[in-house]
mmCIF file of C-alpha atoms and ligand atoms in Angstrom:
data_model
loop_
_atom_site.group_PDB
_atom_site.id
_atom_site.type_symbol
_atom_site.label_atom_id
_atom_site.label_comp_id
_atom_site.label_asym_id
_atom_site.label_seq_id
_atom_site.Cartn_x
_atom_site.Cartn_y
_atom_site.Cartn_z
ATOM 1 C CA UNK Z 1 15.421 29.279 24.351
ATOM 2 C CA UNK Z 2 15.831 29.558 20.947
ATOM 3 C CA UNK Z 3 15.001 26.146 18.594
ATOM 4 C CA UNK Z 4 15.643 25.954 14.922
ATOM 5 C CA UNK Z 5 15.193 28.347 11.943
ATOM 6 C CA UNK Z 6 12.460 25.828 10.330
ATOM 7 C CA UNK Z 7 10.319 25.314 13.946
ATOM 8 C CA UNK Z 8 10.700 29.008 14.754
ATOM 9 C CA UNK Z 9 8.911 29.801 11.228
ATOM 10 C CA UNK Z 10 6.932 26.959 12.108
ATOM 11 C CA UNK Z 11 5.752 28.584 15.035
ATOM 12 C CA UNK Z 12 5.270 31.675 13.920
ATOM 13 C CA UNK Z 13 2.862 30.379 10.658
ATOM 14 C CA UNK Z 14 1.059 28.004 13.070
ATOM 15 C CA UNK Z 15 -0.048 31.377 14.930
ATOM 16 C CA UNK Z 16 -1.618 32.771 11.819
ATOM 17 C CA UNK Z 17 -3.804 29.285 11.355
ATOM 18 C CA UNK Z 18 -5.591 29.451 14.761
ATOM 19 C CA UNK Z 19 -7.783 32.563 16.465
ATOM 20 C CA UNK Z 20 -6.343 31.290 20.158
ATOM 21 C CA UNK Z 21 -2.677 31.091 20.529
ATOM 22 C CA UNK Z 22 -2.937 28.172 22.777
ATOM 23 C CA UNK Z 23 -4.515 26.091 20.230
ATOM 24 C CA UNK Z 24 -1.204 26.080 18.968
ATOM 25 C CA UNK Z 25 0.113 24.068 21.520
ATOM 26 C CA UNK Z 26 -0.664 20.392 21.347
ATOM 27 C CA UNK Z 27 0.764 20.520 17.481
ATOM 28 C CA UNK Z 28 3.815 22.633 18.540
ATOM 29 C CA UNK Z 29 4.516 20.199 21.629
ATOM 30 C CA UNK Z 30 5.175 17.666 18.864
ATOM 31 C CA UNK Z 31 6.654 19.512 16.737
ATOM 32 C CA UNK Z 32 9.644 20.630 19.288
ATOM 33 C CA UNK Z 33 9.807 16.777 20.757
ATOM 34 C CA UNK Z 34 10.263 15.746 17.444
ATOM 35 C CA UNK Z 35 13.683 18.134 17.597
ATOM 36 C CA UNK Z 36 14.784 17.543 20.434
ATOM 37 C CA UNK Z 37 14.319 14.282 21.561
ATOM 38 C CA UNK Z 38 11.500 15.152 24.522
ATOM 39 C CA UNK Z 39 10.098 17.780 26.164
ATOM 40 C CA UNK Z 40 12.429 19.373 28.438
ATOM 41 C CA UNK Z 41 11.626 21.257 31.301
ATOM 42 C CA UNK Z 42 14.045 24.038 29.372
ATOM 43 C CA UNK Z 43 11.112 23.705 26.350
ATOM 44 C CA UNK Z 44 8.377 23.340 28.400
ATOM 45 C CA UNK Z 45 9.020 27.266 30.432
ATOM 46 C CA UNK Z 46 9.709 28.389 26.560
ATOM 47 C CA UNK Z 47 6.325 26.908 25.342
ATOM 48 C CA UNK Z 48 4.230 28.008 28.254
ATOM 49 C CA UNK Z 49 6.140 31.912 27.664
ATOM 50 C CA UNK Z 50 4.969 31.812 24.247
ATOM 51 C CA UNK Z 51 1.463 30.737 24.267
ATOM 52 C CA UNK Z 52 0.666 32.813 27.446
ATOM 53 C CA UNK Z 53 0.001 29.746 30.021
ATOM 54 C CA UNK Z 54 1.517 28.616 32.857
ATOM 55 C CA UNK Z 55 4.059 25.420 32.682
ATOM 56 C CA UNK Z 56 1.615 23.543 34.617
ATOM 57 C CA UNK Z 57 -0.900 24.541 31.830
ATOM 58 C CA UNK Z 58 1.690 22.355 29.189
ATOM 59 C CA UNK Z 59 2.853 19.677 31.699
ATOM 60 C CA UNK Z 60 -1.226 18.704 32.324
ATOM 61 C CA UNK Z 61 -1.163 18.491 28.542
ATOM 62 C CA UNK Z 62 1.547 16.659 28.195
ATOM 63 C CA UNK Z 63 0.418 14.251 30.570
ATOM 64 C CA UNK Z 64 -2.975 13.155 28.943
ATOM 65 C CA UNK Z 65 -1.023 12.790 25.687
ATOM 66 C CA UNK Z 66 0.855 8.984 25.520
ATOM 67 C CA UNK Z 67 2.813 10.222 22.351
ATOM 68 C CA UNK Z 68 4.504 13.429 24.435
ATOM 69 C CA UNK Z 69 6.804 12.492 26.824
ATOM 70 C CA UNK Z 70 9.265 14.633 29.027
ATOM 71 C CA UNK Z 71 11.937 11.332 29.474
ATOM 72 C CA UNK Z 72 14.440 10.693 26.607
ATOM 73 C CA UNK Z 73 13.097 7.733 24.508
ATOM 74 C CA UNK Z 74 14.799 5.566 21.988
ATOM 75 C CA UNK Z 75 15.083 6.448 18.194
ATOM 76 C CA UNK Z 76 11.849 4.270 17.689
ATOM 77 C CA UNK Z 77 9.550 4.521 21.002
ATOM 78 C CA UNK Z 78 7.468 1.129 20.870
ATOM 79 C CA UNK Z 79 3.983 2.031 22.430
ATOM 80 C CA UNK Z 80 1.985 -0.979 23.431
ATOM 81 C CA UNK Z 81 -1.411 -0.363 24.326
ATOM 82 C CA UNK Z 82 -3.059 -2.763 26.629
ATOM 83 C CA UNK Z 83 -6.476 -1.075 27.013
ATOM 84 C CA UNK Z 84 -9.635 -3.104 27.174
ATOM 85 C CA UNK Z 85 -10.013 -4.250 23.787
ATOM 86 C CA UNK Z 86 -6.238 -5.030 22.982
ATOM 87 C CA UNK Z 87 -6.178 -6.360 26.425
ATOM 88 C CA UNK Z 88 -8.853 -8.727 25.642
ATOM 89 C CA UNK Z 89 -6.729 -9.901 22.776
ATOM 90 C CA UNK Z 90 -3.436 -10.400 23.902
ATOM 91 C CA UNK Z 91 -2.231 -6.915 24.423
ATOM 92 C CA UNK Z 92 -0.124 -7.692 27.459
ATOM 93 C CA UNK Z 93 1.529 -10.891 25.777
ATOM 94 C CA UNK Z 94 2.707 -8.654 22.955
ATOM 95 C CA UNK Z 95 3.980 -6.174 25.530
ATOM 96 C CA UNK Z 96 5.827 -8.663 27.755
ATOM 97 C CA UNK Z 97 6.838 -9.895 24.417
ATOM 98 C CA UNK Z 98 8.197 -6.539 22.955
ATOM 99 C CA UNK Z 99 10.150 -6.127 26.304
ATOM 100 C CA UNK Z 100 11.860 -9.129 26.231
ATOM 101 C CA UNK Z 101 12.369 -9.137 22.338
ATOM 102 C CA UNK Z 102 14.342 -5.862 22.794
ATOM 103 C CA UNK Z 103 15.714 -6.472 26.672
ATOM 104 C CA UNK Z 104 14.109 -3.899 28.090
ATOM 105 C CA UNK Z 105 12.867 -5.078 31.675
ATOM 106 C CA UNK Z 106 10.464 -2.023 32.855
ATOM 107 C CA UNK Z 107 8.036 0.279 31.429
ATOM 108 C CA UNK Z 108 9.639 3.688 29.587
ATOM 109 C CA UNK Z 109 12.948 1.261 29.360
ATOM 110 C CA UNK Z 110 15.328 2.143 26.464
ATOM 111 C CA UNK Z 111 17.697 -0.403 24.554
ATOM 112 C CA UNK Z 112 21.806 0.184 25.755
ATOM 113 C CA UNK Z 113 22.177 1.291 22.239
ATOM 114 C CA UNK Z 114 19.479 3.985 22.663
ATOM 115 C CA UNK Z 115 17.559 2.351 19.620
ATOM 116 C CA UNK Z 116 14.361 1.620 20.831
ATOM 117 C CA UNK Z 117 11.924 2.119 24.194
ATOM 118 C CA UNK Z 118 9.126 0.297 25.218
ATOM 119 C CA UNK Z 119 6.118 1.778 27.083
ATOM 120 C CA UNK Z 120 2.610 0.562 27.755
ATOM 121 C CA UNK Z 121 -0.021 2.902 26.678
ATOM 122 C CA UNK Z 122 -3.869 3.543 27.649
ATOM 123 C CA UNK Z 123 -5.877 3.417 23.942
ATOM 124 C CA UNK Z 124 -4.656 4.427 20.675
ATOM 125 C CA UNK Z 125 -7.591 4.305 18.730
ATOM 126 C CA UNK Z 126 -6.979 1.246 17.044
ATOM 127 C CA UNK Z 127 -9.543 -0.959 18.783
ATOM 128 C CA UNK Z 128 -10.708 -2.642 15.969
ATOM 129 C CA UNK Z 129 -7.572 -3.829 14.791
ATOM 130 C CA UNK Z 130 -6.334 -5.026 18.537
ATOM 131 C CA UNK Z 131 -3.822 -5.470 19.588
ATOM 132 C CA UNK Z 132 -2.465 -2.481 18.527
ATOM 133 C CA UNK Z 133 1.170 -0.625 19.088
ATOM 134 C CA UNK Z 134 2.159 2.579 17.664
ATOM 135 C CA UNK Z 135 6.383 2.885 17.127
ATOM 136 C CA UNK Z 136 6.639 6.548 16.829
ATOM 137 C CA UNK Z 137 4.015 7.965 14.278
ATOM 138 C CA UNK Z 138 3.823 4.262 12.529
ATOM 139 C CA UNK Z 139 0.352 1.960 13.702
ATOM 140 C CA UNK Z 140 0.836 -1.404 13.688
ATOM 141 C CA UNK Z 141 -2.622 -3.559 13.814
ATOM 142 C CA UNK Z 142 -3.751 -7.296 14.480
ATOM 143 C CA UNK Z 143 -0.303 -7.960 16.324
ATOM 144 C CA UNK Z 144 0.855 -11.286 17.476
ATOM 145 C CA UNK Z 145 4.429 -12.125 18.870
ATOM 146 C CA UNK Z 146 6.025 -13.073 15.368
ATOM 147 C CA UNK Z 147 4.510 -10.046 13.885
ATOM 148 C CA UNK Z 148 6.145 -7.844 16.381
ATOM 149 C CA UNK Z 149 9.400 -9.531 15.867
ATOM 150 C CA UNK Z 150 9.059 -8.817 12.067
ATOM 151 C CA UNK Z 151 7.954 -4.896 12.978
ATOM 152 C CA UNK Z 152 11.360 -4.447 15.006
ATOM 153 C CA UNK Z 153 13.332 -5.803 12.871
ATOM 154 C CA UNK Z 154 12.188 -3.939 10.142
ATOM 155 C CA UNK Z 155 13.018 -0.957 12.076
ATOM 156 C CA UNK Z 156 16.314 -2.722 13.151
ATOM 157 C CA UNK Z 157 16.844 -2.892 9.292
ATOM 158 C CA UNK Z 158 15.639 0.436 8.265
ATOM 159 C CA UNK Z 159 18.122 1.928 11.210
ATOM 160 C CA UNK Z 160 20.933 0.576 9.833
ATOM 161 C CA UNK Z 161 20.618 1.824 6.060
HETATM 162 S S1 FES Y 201 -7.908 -0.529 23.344
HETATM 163 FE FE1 FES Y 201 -6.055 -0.784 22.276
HETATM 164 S S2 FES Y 201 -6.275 0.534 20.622
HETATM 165 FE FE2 FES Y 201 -8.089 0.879 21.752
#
């Protein structure tokens, strides 16, 4: 599989910063979902090739990591976390109200205009500012319903410019 000119001399300068290869792989995961929407199964073989490691090796990665994902997302993936101290204040009311704000009825659901997603995440180190949500590499802090409104609409906004 062959990505891009810039993430294939990405790749190959990452090598030169670490003494393992496979420390390369966390960064490069995001790096190549960043290109291509997710991680592919087609990505994930190419990946594990590279660094020496079995797919397994990536997709166990993959999975302890909320912000890589091997689905298609929307162009903005809202991440809500409702972990113990956002669920203590109000976490899953500002993800039940993020789903219906955008009409997205289950977890990992995307807009029909492929805009945004909505997932619930475990902690995303923002404790101290819960609730918390994270819309791709943006952290939004101290949320309540109208706040979230404003965020996706701001994005809404920004979208269309
Ligand atoms: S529990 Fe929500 S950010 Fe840590």
């Amino acid at each position: 599989m062959k990505f891009s000119d810039q993430l294939e001399a990405r790749f190959a300068d990452m090598l030169t910063h670490y003494p393992i290869k496979r420390s390369v792989l966390v960064p490069f995961l995001l790096y190549v979902q960043d290109e291509l929407g997710y991680l592919t199964d087609e990505a994930i073989q190419e990946i594990a090739g590279r660094l020496e490691i079995t797919p397994l090796e990536v997709r166990n990665v993959i999975s302890y990591y909320s912000m890589l994902r091997t689905k298609p997302a929307g162009k903005y993936n809202v991440q809500v976390c409702t972990n113990i101290s956002c669920l203590l204040r109000g976490g899953e009311e500002i993800l039940e109200h993020a789903k219906k704000k955008l009409g997205v009825a289950q977890n990992h659901g995307i807009t029909p205009d492929g805009m945004f997603s909505v997932e619930e995440v475990e902690c995303i180190g923002a404790c101290s500012w819960a609730p918390a949500m994270q819309v791709n590499y943006d952290f939004h802090e101290n949320l309540t319903p109208e706040k979230v409104d404003e965020i996706i609409e701001a994005y809404r906004d920004k979208a269309s410019k």
